[in-house]
Coordinates of C-alpha atoms and ligand atoms in Angstrom, one line a residue:
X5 CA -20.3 -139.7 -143.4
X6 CA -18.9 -143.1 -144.2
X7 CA -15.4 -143.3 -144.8
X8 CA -15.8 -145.3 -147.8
X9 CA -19.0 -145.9 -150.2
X10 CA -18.2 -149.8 -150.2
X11 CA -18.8 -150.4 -146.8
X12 CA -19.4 -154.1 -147.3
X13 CA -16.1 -155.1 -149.0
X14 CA -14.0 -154.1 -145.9
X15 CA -12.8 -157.2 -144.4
X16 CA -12.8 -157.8 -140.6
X17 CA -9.7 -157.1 -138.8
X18 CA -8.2 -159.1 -136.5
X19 CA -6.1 -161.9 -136.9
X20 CA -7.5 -163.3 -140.0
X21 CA -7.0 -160.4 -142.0
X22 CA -4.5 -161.0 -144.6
X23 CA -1.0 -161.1 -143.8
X24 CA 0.4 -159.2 -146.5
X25 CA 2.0 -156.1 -147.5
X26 CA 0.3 -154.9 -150.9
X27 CA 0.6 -151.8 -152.5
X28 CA -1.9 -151.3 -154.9
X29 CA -1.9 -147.1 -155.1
X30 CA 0.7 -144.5 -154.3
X31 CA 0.7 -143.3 -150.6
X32 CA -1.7 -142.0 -150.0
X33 CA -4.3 -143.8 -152.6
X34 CA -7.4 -141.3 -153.4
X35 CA -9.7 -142.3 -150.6
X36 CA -7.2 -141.9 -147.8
X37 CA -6.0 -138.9 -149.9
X38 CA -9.5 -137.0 -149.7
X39 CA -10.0 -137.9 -145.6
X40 CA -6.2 -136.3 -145.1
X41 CA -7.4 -133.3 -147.2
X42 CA -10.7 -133.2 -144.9
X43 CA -8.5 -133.4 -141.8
X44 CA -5.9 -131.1 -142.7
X45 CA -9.3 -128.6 -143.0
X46 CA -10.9 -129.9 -139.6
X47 CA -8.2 -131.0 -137.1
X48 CA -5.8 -129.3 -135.3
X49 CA -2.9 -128.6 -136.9
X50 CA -0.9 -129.8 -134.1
X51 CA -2.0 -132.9 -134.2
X52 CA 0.5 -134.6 -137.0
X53 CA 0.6 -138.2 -138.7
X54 CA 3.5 -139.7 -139.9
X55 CA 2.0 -142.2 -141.9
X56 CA -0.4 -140.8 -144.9
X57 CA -3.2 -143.3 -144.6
X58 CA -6.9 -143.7 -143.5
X59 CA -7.2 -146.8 -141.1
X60 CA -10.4 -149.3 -141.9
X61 CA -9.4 -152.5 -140.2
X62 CA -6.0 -153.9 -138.2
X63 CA -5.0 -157.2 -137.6
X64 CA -2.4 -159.6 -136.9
X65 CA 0.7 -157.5 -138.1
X66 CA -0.6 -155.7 -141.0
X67 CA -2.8 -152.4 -141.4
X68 CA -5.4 -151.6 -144.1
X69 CA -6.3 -148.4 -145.8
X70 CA -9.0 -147.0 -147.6
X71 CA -7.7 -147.6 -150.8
X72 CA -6.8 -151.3 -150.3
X73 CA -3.4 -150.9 -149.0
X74 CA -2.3 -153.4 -146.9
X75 CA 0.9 -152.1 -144.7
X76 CA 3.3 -153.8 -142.3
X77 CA 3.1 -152.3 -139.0
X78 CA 5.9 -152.3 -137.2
X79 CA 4.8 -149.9 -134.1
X80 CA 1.5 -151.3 -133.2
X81 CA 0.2 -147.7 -132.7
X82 CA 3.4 -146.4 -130.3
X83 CA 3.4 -149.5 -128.3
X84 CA -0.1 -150.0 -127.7
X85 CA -1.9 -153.1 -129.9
X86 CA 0.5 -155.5 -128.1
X87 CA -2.1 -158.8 -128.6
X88 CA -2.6 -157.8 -132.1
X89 CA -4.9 -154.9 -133.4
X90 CA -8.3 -155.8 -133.2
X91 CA -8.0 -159.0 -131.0
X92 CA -10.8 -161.3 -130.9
X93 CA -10.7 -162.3 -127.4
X94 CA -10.9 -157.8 -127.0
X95 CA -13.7 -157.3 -129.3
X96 CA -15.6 -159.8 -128.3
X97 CA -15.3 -158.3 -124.6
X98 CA -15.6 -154.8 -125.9
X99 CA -18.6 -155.6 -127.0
X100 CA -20.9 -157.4 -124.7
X101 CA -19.3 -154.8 -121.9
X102 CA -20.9 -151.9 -124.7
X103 CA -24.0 -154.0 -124.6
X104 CA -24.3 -154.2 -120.5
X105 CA -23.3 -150.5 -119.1
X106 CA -21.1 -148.3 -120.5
X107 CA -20.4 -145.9 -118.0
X108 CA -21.2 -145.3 -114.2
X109 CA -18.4 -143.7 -113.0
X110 CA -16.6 -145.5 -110.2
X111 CA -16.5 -143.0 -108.0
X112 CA -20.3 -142.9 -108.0
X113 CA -21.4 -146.7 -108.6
X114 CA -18.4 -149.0 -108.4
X115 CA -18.4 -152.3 -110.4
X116 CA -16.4 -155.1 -110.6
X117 CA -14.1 -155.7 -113.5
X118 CA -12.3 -152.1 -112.2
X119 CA -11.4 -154.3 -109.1
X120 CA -10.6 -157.4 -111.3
X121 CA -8.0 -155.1 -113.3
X122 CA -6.5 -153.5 -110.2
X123 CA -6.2 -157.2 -108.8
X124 CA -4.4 -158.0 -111.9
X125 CA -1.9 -155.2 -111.7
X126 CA -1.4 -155.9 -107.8
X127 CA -0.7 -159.5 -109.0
X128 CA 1.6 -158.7 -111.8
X129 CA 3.5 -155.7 -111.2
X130 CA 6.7 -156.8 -109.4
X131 CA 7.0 -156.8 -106.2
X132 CA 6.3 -159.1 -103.7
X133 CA 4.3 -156.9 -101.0
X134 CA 0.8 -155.4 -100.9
X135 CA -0.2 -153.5 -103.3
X136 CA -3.2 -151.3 -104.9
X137 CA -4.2 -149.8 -108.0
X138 CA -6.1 -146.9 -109.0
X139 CA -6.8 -146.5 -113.1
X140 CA -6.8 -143.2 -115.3
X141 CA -7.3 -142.4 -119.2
X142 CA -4.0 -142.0 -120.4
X143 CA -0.6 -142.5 -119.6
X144 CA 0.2 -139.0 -118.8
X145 CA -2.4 -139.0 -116.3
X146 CA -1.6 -141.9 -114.6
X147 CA 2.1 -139.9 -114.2
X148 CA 0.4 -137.2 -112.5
X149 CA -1.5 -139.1 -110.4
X150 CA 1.8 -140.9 -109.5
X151 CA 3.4 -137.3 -108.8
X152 CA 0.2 -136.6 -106.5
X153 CA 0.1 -139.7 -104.5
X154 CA 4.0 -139.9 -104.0
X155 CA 3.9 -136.1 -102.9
X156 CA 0.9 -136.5 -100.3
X157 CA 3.1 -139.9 -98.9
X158 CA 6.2 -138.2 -98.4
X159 CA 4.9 -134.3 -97.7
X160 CA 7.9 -133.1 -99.9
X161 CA 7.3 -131.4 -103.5
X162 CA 10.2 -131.9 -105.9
X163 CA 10.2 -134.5 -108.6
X164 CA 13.5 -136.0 -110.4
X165 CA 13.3 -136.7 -114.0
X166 CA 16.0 -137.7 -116.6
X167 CA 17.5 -136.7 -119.5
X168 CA 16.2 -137.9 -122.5
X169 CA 12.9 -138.7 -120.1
X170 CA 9.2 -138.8 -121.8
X171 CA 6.5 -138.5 -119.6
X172 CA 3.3 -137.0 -121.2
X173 CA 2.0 -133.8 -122.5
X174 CA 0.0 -132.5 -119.6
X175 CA 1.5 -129.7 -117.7
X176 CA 3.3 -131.8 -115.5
X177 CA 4.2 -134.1 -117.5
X178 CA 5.7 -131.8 -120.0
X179 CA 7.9 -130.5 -117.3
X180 CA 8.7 -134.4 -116.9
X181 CA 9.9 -134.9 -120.1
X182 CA 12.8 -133.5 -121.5
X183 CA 12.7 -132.8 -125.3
X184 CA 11.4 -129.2 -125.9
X185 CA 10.3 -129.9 -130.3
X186 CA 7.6 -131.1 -130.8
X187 CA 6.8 -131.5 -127.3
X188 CA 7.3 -128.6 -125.2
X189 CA 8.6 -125.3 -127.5
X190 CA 6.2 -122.5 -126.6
X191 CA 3.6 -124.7 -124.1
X192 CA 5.2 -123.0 -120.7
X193 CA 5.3 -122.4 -118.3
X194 CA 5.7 -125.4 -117.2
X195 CA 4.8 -127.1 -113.8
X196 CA 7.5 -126.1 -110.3
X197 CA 9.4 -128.1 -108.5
X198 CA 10.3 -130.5 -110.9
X199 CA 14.5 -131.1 -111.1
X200 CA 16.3 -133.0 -114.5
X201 CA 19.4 -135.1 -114.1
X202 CA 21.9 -137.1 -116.9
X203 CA 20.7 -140.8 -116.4
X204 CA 22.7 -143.6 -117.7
X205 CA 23.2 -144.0 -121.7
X206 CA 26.0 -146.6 -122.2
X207 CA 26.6 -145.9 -125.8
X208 CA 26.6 -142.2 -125.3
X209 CA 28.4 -141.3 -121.7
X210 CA 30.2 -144.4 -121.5
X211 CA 29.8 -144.8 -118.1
X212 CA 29.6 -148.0 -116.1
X213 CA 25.9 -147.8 -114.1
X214 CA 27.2 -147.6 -110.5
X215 CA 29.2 -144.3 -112.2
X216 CA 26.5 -142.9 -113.7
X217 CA 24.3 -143.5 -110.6
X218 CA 26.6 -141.6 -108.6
X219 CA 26.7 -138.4 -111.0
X220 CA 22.7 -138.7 -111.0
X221 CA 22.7 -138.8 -107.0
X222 CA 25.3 -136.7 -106.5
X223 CA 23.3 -134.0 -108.5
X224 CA 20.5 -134.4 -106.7
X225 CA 21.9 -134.6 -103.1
X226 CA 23.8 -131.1 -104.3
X227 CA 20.8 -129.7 -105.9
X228 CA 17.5 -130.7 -104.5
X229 CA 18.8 -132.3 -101.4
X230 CA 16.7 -135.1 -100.2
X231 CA 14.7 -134.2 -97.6
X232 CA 12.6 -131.7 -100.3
X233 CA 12.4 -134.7 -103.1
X234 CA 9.1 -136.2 -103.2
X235 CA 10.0 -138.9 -105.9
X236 CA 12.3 -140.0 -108.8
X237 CA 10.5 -140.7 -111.8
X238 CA 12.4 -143.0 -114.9
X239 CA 11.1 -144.9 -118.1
X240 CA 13.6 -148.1 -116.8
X241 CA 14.1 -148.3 -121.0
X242 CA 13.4 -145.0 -122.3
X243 CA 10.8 -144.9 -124.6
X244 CA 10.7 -141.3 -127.1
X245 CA 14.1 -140.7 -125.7
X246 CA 15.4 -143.3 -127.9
X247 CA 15.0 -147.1 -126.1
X248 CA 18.0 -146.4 -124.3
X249 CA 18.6 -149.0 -122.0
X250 CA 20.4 -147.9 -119.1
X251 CA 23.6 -149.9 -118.0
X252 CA 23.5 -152.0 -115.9
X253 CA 23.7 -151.6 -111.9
X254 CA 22.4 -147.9 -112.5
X255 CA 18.5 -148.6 -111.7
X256 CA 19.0 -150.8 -108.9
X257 CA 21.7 -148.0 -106.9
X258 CA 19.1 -145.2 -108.3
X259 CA 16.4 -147.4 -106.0
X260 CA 18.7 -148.3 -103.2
X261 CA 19.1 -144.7 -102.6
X262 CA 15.3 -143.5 -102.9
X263 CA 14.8 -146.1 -100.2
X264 CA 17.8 -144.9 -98.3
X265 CA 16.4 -141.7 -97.9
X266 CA 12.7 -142.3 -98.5
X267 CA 12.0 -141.5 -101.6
X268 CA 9.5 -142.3 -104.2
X269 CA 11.1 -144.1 -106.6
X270 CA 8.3 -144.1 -109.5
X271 CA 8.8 -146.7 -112.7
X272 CA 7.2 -145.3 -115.5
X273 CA 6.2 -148.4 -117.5
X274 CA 3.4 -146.8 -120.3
X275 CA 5.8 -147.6 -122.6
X276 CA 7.6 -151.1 -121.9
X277 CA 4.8 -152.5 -120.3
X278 CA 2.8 -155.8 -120.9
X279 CA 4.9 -158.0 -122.6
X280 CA 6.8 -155.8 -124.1
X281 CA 10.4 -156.0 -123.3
X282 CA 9.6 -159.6 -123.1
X283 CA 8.9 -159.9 -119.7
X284 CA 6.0 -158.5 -118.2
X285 CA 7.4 -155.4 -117.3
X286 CA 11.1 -154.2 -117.7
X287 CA 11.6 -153.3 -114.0
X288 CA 12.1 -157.0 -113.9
X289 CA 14.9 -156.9 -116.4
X290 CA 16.9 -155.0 -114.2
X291 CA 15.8 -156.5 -111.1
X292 CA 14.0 -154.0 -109.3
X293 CA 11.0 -153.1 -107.4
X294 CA 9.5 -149.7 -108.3
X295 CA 7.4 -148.5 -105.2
X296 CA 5.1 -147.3 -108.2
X297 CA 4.6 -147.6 -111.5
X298 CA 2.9 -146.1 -114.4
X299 CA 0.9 -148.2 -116.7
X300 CA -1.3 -147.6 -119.7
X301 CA -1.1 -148.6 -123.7
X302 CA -0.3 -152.1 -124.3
X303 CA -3.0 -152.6 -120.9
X304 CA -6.1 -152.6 -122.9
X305 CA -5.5 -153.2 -126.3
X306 CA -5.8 -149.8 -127.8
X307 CA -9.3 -148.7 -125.3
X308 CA -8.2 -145.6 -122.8
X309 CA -7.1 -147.1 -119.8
X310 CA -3.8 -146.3 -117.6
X311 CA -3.0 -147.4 -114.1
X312 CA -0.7 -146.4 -110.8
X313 CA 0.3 -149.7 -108.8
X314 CA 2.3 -150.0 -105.9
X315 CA 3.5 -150.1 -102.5
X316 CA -0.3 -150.2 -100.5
X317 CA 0.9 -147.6 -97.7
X318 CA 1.8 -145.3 -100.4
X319 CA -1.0 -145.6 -102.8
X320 CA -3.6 -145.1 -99.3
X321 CA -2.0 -141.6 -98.4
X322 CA -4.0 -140.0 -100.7
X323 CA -7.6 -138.8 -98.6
X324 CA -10.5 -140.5 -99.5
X325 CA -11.8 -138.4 -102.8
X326 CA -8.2 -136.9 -103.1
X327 CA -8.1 -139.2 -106.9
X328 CA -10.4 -140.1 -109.5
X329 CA -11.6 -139.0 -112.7
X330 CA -15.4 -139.3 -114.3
X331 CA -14.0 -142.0 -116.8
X332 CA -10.7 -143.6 -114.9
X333 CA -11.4 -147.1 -115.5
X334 CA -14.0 -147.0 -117.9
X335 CA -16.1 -150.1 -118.1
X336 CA -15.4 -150.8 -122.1
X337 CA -11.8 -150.1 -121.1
X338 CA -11.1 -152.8 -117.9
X339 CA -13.2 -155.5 -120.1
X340 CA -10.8 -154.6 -123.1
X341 CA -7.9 -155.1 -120.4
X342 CA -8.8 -158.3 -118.7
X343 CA -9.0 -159.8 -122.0
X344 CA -5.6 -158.2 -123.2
X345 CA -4.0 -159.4 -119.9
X346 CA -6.1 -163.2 -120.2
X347 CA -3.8 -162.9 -123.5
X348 CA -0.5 -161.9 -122.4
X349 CA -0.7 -164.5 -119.5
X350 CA -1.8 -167.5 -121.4
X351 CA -1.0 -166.8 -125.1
X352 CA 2.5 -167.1 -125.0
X353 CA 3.2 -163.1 -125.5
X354 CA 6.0 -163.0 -123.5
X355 CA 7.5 -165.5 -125.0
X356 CA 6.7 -164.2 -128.8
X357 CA 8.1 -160.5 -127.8
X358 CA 11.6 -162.5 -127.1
X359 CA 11.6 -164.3 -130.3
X360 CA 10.8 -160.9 -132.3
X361 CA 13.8 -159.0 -130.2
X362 CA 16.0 -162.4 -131.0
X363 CA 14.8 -161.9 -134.7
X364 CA 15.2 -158.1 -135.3
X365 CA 19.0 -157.5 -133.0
X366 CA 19.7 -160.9 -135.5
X367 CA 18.7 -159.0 -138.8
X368 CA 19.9 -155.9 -137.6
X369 CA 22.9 -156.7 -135.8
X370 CA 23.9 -158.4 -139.8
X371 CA 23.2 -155.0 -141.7
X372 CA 25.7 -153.3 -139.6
X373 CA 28.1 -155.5 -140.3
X374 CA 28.7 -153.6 -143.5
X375 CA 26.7 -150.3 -142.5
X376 CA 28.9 -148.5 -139.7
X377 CA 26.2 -145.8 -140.4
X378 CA 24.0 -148.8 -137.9
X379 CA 25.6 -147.0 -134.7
X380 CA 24.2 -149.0 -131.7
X381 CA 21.0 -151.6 -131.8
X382 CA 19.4 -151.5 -128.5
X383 CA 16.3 -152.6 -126.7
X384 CA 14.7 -155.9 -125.1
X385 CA 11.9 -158.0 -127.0
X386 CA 9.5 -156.3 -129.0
X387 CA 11.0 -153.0 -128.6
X388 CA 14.2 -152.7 -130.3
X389 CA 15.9 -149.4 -132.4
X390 CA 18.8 -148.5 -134.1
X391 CA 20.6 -145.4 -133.5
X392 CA 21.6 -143.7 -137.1
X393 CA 25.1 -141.8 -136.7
X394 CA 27.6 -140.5 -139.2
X395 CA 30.1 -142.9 -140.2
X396 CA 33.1 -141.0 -139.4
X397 CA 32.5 -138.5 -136.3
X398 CA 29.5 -141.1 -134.3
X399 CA 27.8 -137.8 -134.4
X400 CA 23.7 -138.5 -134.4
X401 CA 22.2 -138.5 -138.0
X402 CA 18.8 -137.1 -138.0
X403 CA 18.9 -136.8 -141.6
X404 CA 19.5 -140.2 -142.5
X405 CA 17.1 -141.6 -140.5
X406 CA 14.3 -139.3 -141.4
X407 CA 14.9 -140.4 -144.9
X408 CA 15.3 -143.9 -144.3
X409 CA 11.8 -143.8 -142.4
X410 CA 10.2 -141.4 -145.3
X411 CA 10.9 -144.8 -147.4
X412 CA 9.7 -147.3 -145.6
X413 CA 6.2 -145.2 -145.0
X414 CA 6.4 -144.8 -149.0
X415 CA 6.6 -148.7 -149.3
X416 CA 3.8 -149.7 -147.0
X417 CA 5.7 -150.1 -143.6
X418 CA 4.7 -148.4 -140.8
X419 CA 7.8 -147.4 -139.3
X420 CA 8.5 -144.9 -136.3
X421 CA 11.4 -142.6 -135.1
X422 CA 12.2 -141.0 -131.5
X423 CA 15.1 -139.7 -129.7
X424 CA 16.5 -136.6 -128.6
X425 CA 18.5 -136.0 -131.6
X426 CA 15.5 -137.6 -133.8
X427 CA 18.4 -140.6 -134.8
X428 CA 16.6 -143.8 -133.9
X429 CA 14.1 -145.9 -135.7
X430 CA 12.3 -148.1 -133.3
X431 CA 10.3 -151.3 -133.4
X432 CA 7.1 -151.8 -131.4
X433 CA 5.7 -154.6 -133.7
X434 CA 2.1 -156.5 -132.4
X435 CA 3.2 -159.0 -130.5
X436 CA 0.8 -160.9 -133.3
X437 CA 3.0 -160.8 -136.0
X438 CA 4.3 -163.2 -138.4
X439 CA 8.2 -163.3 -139.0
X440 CA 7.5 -163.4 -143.2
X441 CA 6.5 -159.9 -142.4
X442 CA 8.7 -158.8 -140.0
X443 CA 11.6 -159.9 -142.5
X444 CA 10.1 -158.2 -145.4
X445 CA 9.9 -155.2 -143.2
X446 CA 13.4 -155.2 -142.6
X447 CA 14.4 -155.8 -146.3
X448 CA 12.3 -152.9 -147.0
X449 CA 14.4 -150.9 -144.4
X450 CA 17.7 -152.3 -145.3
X451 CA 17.5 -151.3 -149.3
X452 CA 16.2 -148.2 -148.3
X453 CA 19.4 -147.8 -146.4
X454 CA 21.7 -148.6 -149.4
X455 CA 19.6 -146.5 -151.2
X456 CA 20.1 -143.5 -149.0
Ligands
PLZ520 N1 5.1 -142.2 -120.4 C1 7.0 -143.7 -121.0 O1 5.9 -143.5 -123.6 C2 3.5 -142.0 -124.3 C3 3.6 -140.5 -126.9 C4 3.3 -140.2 -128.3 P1 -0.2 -141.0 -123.0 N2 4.3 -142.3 -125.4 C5 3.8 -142.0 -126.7 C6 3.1 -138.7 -128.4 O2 3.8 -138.2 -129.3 O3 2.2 -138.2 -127.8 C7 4.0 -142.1 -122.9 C8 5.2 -142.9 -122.6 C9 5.7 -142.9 -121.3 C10 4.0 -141.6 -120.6 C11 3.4 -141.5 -121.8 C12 2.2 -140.7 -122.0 O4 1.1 -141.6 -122.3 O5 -1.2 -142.2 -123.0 O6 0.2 -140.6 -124.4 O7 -0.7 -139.9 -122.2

């Protein structure tokens, strides 16, 4: 059952884990090899990978295989290891919480580091009203619950989503997000009463954000009208859709008019929460004040935890029982968090996810400047991509940048893509990082562009 016979020489993760990248087998080495070939008989099909490892320990900004490869990781698990994999401060939490209670459920027995977490989020989402907090599993559950609760408030049933929107892979959520492959082709039907408008995506539509707010409102004043929408839901960078950052002056008319005509305006922060975007959460980027938002991943350190935070009078229309879950806000889970959030508050996280934006727009911003192939760099802090086009039309090159990615997975760097069109290579390093690495990864990247 082990995953390796050598159990003892696997070092600990965490931040003293060495910093390197080290190859020392092809990709995947025998031992990960074998566990792939195991999976490939016992999970899912469905369920891909793109990188062809097995994991034994994490740290700082490297992962370690089974074979003794040592890899740069350069998406901290989509977004989620934001303190560093393995963070002492999180184990250390994770395991005396393992050690006291496990589980109680909180609707049965209620304890109190759920409250301390929803106290946090109250504190830190922005916003300067009252606010409450209740706390799911995943991300795509904490949408729904958003969709629930905004619904109840308002007694209206029709949800706005965006273009290029990802919200989950639930029901709902699927009908939230907008890319059919991988995440929707033959899954339907999908959930009613849910209504998809063009956003804003400056290097794409060209349109200043008052004029793309007014196509998006238009639309929906035309379409929907109103009085039947419940809420607007929006990723204020989207994430899978390709970290495009929407121009500005289109978020705040977008929320001026959901109050105007009292609707839910719901920021989905899963994704560019906690540090992030280098600030706590990206609404703040853009100035506004979501009356909800979505939390989860980068919350509690890699542990299943996700919240809905907002305005109090909303979050209380739900009836007493009308939300829950047996495991929303798991014990292990809101210890994990109030150590990850101890970390982002008082480690300097914010400030380390600007310095490794400043670093990588720098880096990449000078490979462009011979590499017209480098069609837009985008994003804020730690969560940066680069949109691959063809040279000569602009049109989106899915090719390329499959191939480009292929090579940096072959050379030990963890390396992911998204978008619609499948054109953009993000970065979602650990906010724990070193800059040796994250420079190597990006030499790695840029020869494998010259190369391609
Ligand atoms: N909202 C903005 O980014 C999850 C999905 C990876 P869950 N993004 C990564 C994949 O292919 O499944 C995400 C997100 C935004 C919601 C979600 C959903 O969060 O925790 O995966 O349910």
């Amino acid at each position: 059952m082990t995953l390796i016979d050598e159990t003892s020489t696997i070092p600990a993760g965490g931040p003293t884990l060495e910093q390197v990248r080290r190859i020392v087998t092809e990709l995947p080495g025998p031992r990960s090899a074998a566990i792939l070939a195991r999976k490939a008989e016992a999970v899912a099909a469905g369920v891909a990978h793109s990188m062809p490892v097995s994991v034994v320990a994490a740290g700082g900004g490297v992962v370690l295989d089974a074979d003794g490869n040592s890899l740069i990781d350069l998406g901290s698990g989509i977004a989620v290891t934001s303190v560093g994999n393995a963070h002492p401060k999180v184990a250390a939490a994770v395991a005396a919480q393992a050690a006291q209670f496990t589980h109680t459920c909180f609707m049965v027995s209620p304890y109190e580091s759920y409250v301390d977490v929803a106290e946090a989020l109250n504190r830190l989402t922005p916003g300067d009203f009252a606010k409450k907090t209740a706390l799911f599993n995943s991300g795509a559950e904490a949408v729904e619950n958003a969709i629930k609760i905004a619904r109840k408030h308002t007694g209206r049933q029709a949800v706005v989503a965006f273009d290029h929107g990802y919200h989950g892979r639930t029901n709902l959520t699927m009908a939230l997000t907008a890319k059919s492959m991988p995440y929707k082709a033959g899954f339907g039907p999908f959930a009613p009463e849910v209504y998809r408008v063009p956003g804003s995506y400056p290097y794409r539509d060209g349109l200043t954000g008052a004029e793309a707010a007014t196509r998006a409102i238009t639309l929906i004043e035309k379409q929907i009208g109103a009085d039947s929408l419940a809420a607007v839901i929006i990723e204020p960078i989207q994430g899978e859709g390709g970290f495009i950052v929407p121009a500005d002056g289109f978020l705040d008319a977008v929320v001026a008019w959901c109050r105007d005509n009292g609707v839910v305006f719901i920021a989905d922060e899963v994704q560019t929460g906690f540090a992030r975007t280098g600030s706590m959460f990206a609404s703040e980027i853009f100035g506004i004040e979501p009356d909800l938002i979505t939390t989860a991943k980068g919350i509690a350190a890699g542990l299943p935890l996700a919240g809905v935070t907002g305005r109090a009078e909303i979050m209380d229309a739900a009836h007493a029982g009308g939300l829950g879950g047996t495991y929303g806000g798991n014990p292990i889970a809101c210890a994990a968090a109030l150590a990850a959030i101890d970390a982002f508050e008082n480690d300097g996280l914010i400030e380390r996810a600007q310095q490794i934006g400043a670093l990588l727009t720098e880096r990449l911003g000078a490979i462009r400047e011979n590499d017209p192939r480098l069609g837009d760099i985008r994003g804020h802090g730690a969560m940066i991509a680069v949109e691959f086009v063809d040279a000569e039309t602009g049109a989106p090159d899915a090719a390329l940048t499959s191939a480009v990615a292929k090579a940096c997975v072959a050379e030990g760097v963890i390396i992911l893509t998204c978008g619609t069109f499948g054109n953009v290579i993000r970065f979602l390093p650990p906010l724990s990082i070193g800059d040796d690495l994250l420079n190597e990864g990006i030499d790695v990247l840029a020869a494998a562009l010259e190369r391609a």
